[in-house]
Coordinates of C-alpha atoms in Angstrom, one line a residue:
M1 CA 45.2 -68.7 146.6
A2 CA 44.6 -71.8 144.5
E3 CA 43.5 -71.2 141.0
R4 CA 41.5 -74.3 140.2
F5 CA 37.9 -73.7 139.0
E6 CA 36.2 -75.6 141.9
T7 CA 38.1 -73.6 144.5
K8 CA 37.4 -70.3 142.8
T9 CA 33.6 -70.9 142.8
V10 CA 33.7 -71.0 146.6
H11 CA 36.3 -68.5 147.5
F12 CA 35.4 -65.2 145.9
H13 CA 34.4 -62.0 147.6
H14 CA 34.0 -58.3 146.8
P15 CA 37.4 -56.7 147.5
H16 CA 36.1 -53.3 148.6
L17 CA 33.4 -54.1 151.2
E18 CA 33.5 -52.4 154.5
H19 CA 32.0 -55.5 156.3
E20 CA 35.1 -57.6 155.9
K21 CA 34.3 -59.7 159.0
A22 CA 31.1 -61.1 157.6
K23 CA 31.6 -64.7 156.3
A24 CA 28.8 -64.2 153.8
T25 CA 28.5 -61.0 151.8
P26 CA 25.7 -58.8 153.3
I27 CA 22.8 -57.9 151.0
Y28 CA 23.1 -54.1 150.3
Q29 CA 19.3 -53.7 149.9
T30 CA 19.5 -50.0 149.4
S31 CA 18.5 -47.8 146.5
V32 CA 21.1 -45.1 147.3
F33 CA 24.3 -44.6 149.3
S34 CA 24.8 -41.6 151.6
F35 CA 27.7 -39.1 151.8
P36 CA 28.9 -37.0 154.7
G37 CA 29.5 -34.0 152.5
L38 CA 29.8 -32.6 149.0
E39 CA 33.5 -33.4 148.9
E40 CA 32.7 -37.1 149.1
V41 CA 30.1 -36.8 146.2
E42 CA 32.8 -35.1 144.1
D43 CA 35.2 -37.8 145.2
F44 CA 32.8 -40.4 143.8
Y45 CA 32.7 -38.8 140.4
A46 CA 36.5 -38.6 140.5
G47 CA 36.7 -42.3 141.1
G48 CA 37.5 -42.2 144.8
R49 CA 34.3 -44.0 145.9
N50 CA 32.6 -47.0 144.5
Y51 CA 28.9 -46.4 144.9
L52 CA 26.3 -43.7 144.6
Y53 CA 23.0 -45.1 143.4
T54 CA 22.1 -48.8 143.0
R55 CA 20.9 -48.3 139.4
N56 CA 24.5 -47.3 138.7
G57 CA 26.2 -49.9 140.8
N58 CA 25.9 -51.9 144.0
P59 CA 28.3 -54.2 145.9
N60 CA 26.2 -57.3 145.3
Q61 CA 25.9 -56.6 141.6
V62 CA 29.7 -56.2 141.3
E63 CA 30.4 -59.3 143.3
L64 CA 28.3 -61.5 141.1
A65 CA 29.6 -59.9 137.9
E66 CA 33.3 -60.1 138.8
A67 CA 32.9 -63.7 140.1
V68 CA 31.6 -64.8 136.7
A69 CA 34.3 -62.8 135.0
A70 CA 36.9 -64.6 137.1
L71 CA 35.5 -68.0 136.2
E72 CA 35.4 -67.0 132.5
Q73 CA 38.9 -65.6 132.8
A74 CA 37.6 -62.4 131.2
E75 CA 38.8 -58.9 132.0
R76 CA 35.6 -57.5 133.4
G77 CA 32.0 -58.3 134.1
V78 CA 28.7 -56.5 134.6
A79 CA 25.3 -57.8 135.9
A80 CA 21.9 -57.0 134.4
A81 CA 18.3 -57.7 135.3
S82 CA 18.1 -60.7 133.0
G83 CA 20.0 -62.6 130.4
M84 CA 18.1 -60.7 127.7
G85 CA 19.2 -57.4 129.4
A86 CA 22.8 -58.5 129.3
I87 CA 22.6 -59.5 125.6
M88 CA 20.9 -56.2 124.8
A89 CA 23.7 -54.2 126.6
G90 CA 26.4 -56.2 125.0
V91 CA 25.1 -55.8 121.5
L92 CA 24.4 -52.0 121.9
A93 CA 27.9 -51.5 123.4
V94 CA 29.5 -52.5 120.1
V95 CA 26.9 -52.1 117.3
K96 CA 25.6 -48.8 115.9
P97 CA 22.6 -48.0 113.7
G98 CA 23.4 -49.0 110.1
E99 CA 25.6 -51.8 111.1
R100 CA 25.0 -55.5 110.9
I101 CA 25.0 -58.6 113.2
L102 CA 25.9 -62.0 111.8
A103 CA 24.5 -64.7 114.0
S104 CA 24.1 -68.5 114.1
H105 CA 20.7 -69.6 112.8
E106 CA 20.4 -71.7 116.0
I107 CA 19.9 -69.3 118.8
Y108 CA 17.4 -68.9 121.6
G109 CA 14.0 -67.6 120.4
G110 CA 14.1 -64.6 122.7
T111 CA 17.5 -63.6 121.4
Y112 CA 16.2 -63.9 117.8
A113 CA 13.2 -61.6 118.7
L114 CA 15.6 -59.0 120.2
L115 CA 18.0 -59.1 117.3
H116 CA 15.5 -59.4 114.5
N117 CA 12.5 -57.3 115.7
E118 CA 13.6 -54.8 118.3
L119 CA 17.1 -53.9 117.1
A120 CA 15.7 -53.5 113.6
R121 CA 13.8 -50.6 114.9
L122 CA 17.1 -49.0 115.8
G123 CA 18.5 -49.5 112.3
I124 CA 20.6 -52.6 113.1
E125 CA 20.5 -55.4 110.6
L126 CA 20.6 -59.1 111.2
A127 CA 21.8 -62.0 109.0
L128 CA 21.8 -65.6 110.0
I129 CA 24.3 -68.3 109.0
D130 CA 24.1 -72.1 109.4
L131 CA 27.4 -72.9 111.2
T132 CA 26.9 -76.7 110.6
K133 CA 26.8 -76.2 106.8
S134 CA 29.4 -73.5 106.3
T135 CA 33.1 -73.5 106.8
S136 CA 33.9 -69.8 106.4
L137 CA 32.3 -66.4 106.6
D138 CA 33.5 -65.3 103.1
D139 CA 30.0 -65.3 101.6
A140 CA 28.3 -63.8 104.7
I141 CA 30.3 -60.7 105.2
T142 CA 29.2 -57.2 104.1
P143 CA 31.1 -53.9 104.7
N144 CA 28.8 -53.0 107.5
T145 CA 29.0 -56.3 109.4
R146 CA 30.2 -55.6 113.0
L147 CA 29.3 -58.4 115.3
F148 CA 29.4 -62.2 115.2
Y149 CA 27.1 -64.0 117.6
M150 CA 26.7 -67.6 118.5
E151 CA 25.9 -70.0 121.4
S152 CA 28.5 -72.4 122.9
I153 CA 25.8 -75.1 123.1
T154 CA 22.7 -74.1 121.2
N155 CA 19.1 -73.9 122.5
P156 CA 17.2 -76.2 122.0
L157 CA 19.0 -78.6 119.6
L158 CA 22.3 -78.6 121.6
T159 CA 24.6 -78.2 118.6
V160 CA 28.2 -77.5 119.4
A161 CA 29.8 -75.6 116.5
D162 CA 33.6 -75.4 116.3
M163 CA 33.9 -72.2 118.5
P164 CA 37.7 -71.8 118.1
H165 CA 37.4 -72.0 114.3
W166 CA 34.5 -69.5 114.1
I167 CA 36.1 -67.0 116.5
K168 CA 39.3 -67.0 114.4
E169 CA 37.1 -66.8 111.2
A170 CA 35.3 -63.7 112.7
K171 CA 38.6 -62.1 113.7
R172 CA 39.8 -62.6 110.1
F173 CA 37.2 -60.0 109.1
G174 CA 37.7 -57.8 112.1
L175 CA 34.4 -58.7 113.7
I176 CA 33.7 -58.5 117.4
T177 CA 32.7 -61.9 118.8
M178 CA 29.9 -62.5 121.3
I179 CA 29.2 -65.9 122.8
D180 CA 26.2 -67.0 124.8
N181 CA 27.7 -69.5 127.2
T182 CA 24.6 -70.1 129.3
F183 CA 24.2 -73.8 128.5
A184 CA 27.9 -74.7 128.8
T185 CA 28.9 -72.4 131.7
P186 CA 32.5 -71.6 132.4
Y187 CA 32.7 -75.0 134.1
L188 CA 32.8 -76.6 130.6
V189 CA 34.3 -74.0 128.4
Q190 CA 35.7 -70.4 128.7
P191 CA 35.3 -68.6 125.4
A192 CA 37.5 -65.7 126.5
R193 CA 40.4 -68.1 126.4
L194 CA 39.5 -68.9 122.8
G195 CA 39.6 -65.3 121.8
A196 CA 35.9 -64.2 122.3
D197 CA 35.4 -60.5 123.0
L198 CA 32.1 -60.8 125.0
I199 CA 30.6 -63.7 126.8
V200 CA 27.0 -63.5 128.1
H201 CA 25.0 -65.6 130.6
S202 CA 21.5 -65.9 131.6
A203 CA 22.4 -66.3 135.2
T204 CA 18.8 -67.3 135.8
K205 CA 20.1 -70.7 134.6
Y206 CA 23.2 -72.6 135.9
I207 CA 24.9 -69.6 137.5
G208 CA 22.0 -69.2 140.0
G209 CA 21.1 -72.8 139.7
H210 CA 18.1 -73.0 142.0
S211 CA 15.2 -71.5 139.9
D212 CA 14.8 -68.6 142.3
V213 CA 16.6 -65.7 140.5
T214 CA 16.3 -63.8 137.3
A215 CA 19.6 -62.3 136.3
G216 CA 22.1 -61.8 133.5
V217 CA 25.9 -61.3 133.4
L218 CA 28.0 -60.0 130.6
T219 CA 31.8 -60.5 130.7
G220 CA 34.6 -59.8 128.3
K221 CA 37.0 -57.1 127.3
A222 CA 37.0 -54.1 129.6
E223 CA 36.3 -51.4 127.0
Y224 CA 33.1 -53.2 125.8
V225 CA 31.9 -54.2 129.3
E226 CA 32.3 -50.7 130.6
R227 CA 30.2 -49.3 127.7
A228 CA 27.6 -52.0 128.4
R229 CA 27.6 -50.9 132.1
E230 CA 26.6 -47.4 131.0
I231 CA 23.8 -48.8 128.8
I232 CA 22.5 -51.0 131.6
S233 CA 22.3 -48.0 134.0
T234 CA 20.8 -45.6 131.4
Y235 CA 18.2 -48.1 130.2
G236 CA 17.3 -49.1 133.7
A237 CA 18.2 -52.7 133.3
S238 CA 20.1 -53.0 136.5
L239 CA 19.9 -56.1 138.7
S240 CA 18.5 -55.8 142.2
P241 CA 20.8 -56.4 145.2
F242 CA 18.9 -59.4 146.4
E243 CA 18.9 -61.1 143.0
A244 CA 22.6 -60.4 142.7
W245 CA 23.2 -61.9 146.1
L246 CA 21.2 -65.1 145.2
G247 CA 23.2 -65.4 142.0
A248 CA 26.5 -65.1 143.8
R249 CA 25.4 -67.7 146.3
G250 CA 24.5 -70.1 143.5
I251 CA 28.0 -69.9 142.1
K252 CA 29.4 -71.6 145.1
T253 CA 27.9 -74.9 144.1
L254 CA 28.2 -74.5 140.4
A255 CA 31.0 -77.0 139.9
L256 CA 29.3 -79.6 142.1
R257 CA 26.0 -79.2 140.4
M258 CA 27.4 -79.3 136.9
E259 CA 29.5 -82.4 137.6
R260 CA 26.4 -84.3 138.7
Q261 CA 24.1 -82.9 136.1
C262 CA 26.4 -83.7 133.3
E263 CA 26.9 -87.2 134.5
N264 CA 23.1 -87.7 134.8
A265 CA 22.5 -86.2 131.3
A266 CA 24.9 -88.7 129.8
A267 CA 23.0 -91.6 131.4
V268 CA 19.6 -90.2 130.3
A269 CA 20.8 -89.6 126.7
H270 CA 22.0 -93.2 126.5
F271 CA 18.6 -94.4 127.8
L272 CA 16.7 -92.3 125.3
E273 CA 18.8 -93.3 122.3
S274 CA 17.4 -96.9 122.5
H275 CA 13.8 -96.1 123.5
P276 CA 11.2 -97.1 120.8
S277 CA 9.1 -94.0 121.5
V278 CA 12.0 -91.7 120.7
S279 CA 12.9 -91.0 117.1
R280 CA 16.0 -88.8 117.7
V281 CA 18.1 -87.6 120.6
Y282 CA 19.9 -84.2 120.5
Y283 CA 23.0 -84.3 122.7
P284 CA 26.5 -83.1 122.0
R285 CA 28.9 -85.7 120.5
E286 CA 32.2 -86.4 122.2
E287 CA 34.1 -85.2 119.1
D288 CA 32.2 -81.9 119.2
V289 CA 33.3 -80.9 122.7
Q290 CA 37.1 -81.6 122.3
F291 CA 37.8 -77.9 122.9
F292 CA 35.8 -78.0 126.1
H293 CA 38.4 -78.3 128.8
R294 CA 36.5 -81.0 130.7
H295 CA 35.3 -82.9 127.7
K296 CA 31.8 -83.2 129.3
R297 CA 28.8 -82.7 127.1
G298 CA 26.6 -80.5 129.2
A299 CA 23.4 -81.2 131.3
M300 CA 20.7 -80.6 128.6
V301 CA 19.2 -83.4 126.4
S302 CA 16.5 -82.8 123.8
F303 CA 14.6 -85.5 122.0
C304 CA 11.8 -86.1 119.4
L305 CA 8.9 -88.4 120.0
S306 CA 8.4 -91.0 117.3
E307 CA 4.7 -90.0 117.2
E308 CA 4.6 -86.3 117.8
E309 CA 0.9 -86.3 118.3
K310 CA 1.6 -88.0 121.6
V311 CA 3.5 -85.1 123.0
Y312 CA 0.5 -84.0 125.1
D313 CA 0.2 -87.5 126.6
F314 CA 3.9 -87.4 127.4
Y315 CA 3.6 -84.2 129.4
R316 CA 0.4 -85.3 131.2
R317 CA 2.0 -88.6 132.3
L318 CA 4.9 -87.0 134.0
R319 CA 4.6 -87.2 137.8
W320 CA 7.4 -85.3 139.5
I321 CA 9.4 -84.0 136.5
T322 CA 7.6 -80.7 135.9
L323 CA 6.8 -78.8 132.7
S324 CA 8.7 -75.5 133.0
P325 CA 9.6 -72.9 130.4
S326 CA 13.1 -72.3 131.9
L327 CA 16.0 -74.7 132.8
A328 CA 19.1 -75.5 134.8
G329 CA 17.7 -75.8 138.3
V330 CA 18.7 -78.7 140.6
E331 CA 15.5 -80.4 139.7
T332 CA 14.9 -82.1 136.4
T333 CA 12.3 -80.3 134.2
V334 CA 11.0 -80.4 130.7
S335 CA 9.8 -77.8 128.2
H336 CA 8.2 -77.6 124.8
P337 CA 10.3 -75.3 122.6
V338 CA 7.5 -74.7 120.0
T339 CA 5.2 -73.1 122.6
T340 CA 7.8 -71.6 124.9
S341 CA 11.4 -70.7 124.2
H342 CA 11.0 -70.5 120.4
R343 CA 7.5 -69.3 120.1
A344 CA 8.8 -66.1 118.5
L345 CA 9.9 -68.0 115.4
T346 CA 7.6 -68.6 112.5
E347 CA 6.6 -72.3 111.9
E348 CA 8.8 -72.2 108.8
Q349 CA 11.8 -71.0 110.8
R350 CA 11.2 -73.6 113.5
L351 CA 10.9 -76.5 111.1
S352 CA 13.9 -75.4 109.1
T353 CA 16.1 -75.9 112.2
G354 CA 14.4 -79.0 113.4
I355 CA 12.2 -77.6 116.1
T356 CA 9.1 -79.7 115.6
Q357 CA 5.9 -80.2 117.6
G358 CA 7.3 -83.5 119.0
L359 CA 10.5 -81.9 120.3
V360 CA 11.1 -82.1 124.1
R361 CA 13.8 -80.1 125.9
L362 CA 15.0 -81.8 129.0
S363 CA 17.0 -80.0 131.7
V364 CA 18.6 -82.8 133.8
G365 CA 18.8 -82.2 137.5
I366 CA 20.9 -83.7 140.4
E367 CA 18.4 -86.5 141.3
A368 CA 19.5 -90.1 141.1
S369 CA 19.8 -90.8 137.4
E370 CA 17.9 -94.1 137.8
D371 CA 14.9 -92.2 139.1
I372 CA 15.0 -89.7 136.2
I373 CA 15.1 -92.6 133.7
D374 CA 12.3 -94.4 135.4
E375 CA 10.1 -91.3 135.4
L376 CA 10.8 -90.7 131.7
N377 CA 10.2 -94.3 130.8
Q378 CA 6.7 -94.5 132.4
A379 CA 5.7 -91.2 130.5
L380 CA 6.9 -92.3 127.1
V381 CA 3.9 -94.2 125.7

């Protein structure tokens, strides 16, 4: 079997399905699995059978999780009901009350709310570090620091910190490392190959790719993923079979979509950089993605309007590019981080990281790049 990424996205299947003759994996839309006798139930708990109850595991969940793990070149994977569910399970799998998480100050607003608000109720501390201004963790480490958390491409300012450096730096202090690889996807970078212990995805985004599924996947070292699997089951954060099936189906076109979307994003970023109504464009630099194995810079572009009070006019003037609080579908969409993805942050926190009222986050789709540019141009007044 060929091992190239593009081939692996198409040719994956669950290795233990009974319906081997089906070209597409069936949807196991069942809440429970039946047994002919008590001996078989006992056999399940002894490891002789794979499935008992869909909250604990389902063939579609496993297929999605293991497919993403294979693309990430990670040991194991587990699916969850959302990206936030996967982050929660990954964190709780390795961090206990009284311990501390050290995270990049540039993270998704929902992640910040989870780490800062909800996990604080469990006695888990959070500290933030600006990875663009620091070169080491020497001044950020405390005896109870357990986990280092960052995003491969940050949301929404698209910063690419030196991931190989920061993983090595975290390892120097014995920290477990967790990377949110949602924006880059394993098509661009595989953090496990750089030494990361856990890699998380909102599979709602590029993994699913068609804006029709809500799902999360956590991959990484087997011991941590297996503990996360227990947490997902116990907390009731399991992914439904149909959602898992949709996510796995989306993977089959991941390489094609990312190739086109990255190419389009580069063209759009180039256009925006010279537009008089745009004061700044956020898009990874070529030198920042040198450790990405394809040297592409992703499919997201953020930009600031020169006159931020015109942000409402900009959204109103858009015709077929829609305002959407999510991203990564095949269609180009825009969002407003202040009122959506980073609403959980205070105004002071937003402004300190550059998330202003005039900031627009653009998720570039697979349309003709010329049409995307024309649509943006007529809306920028």
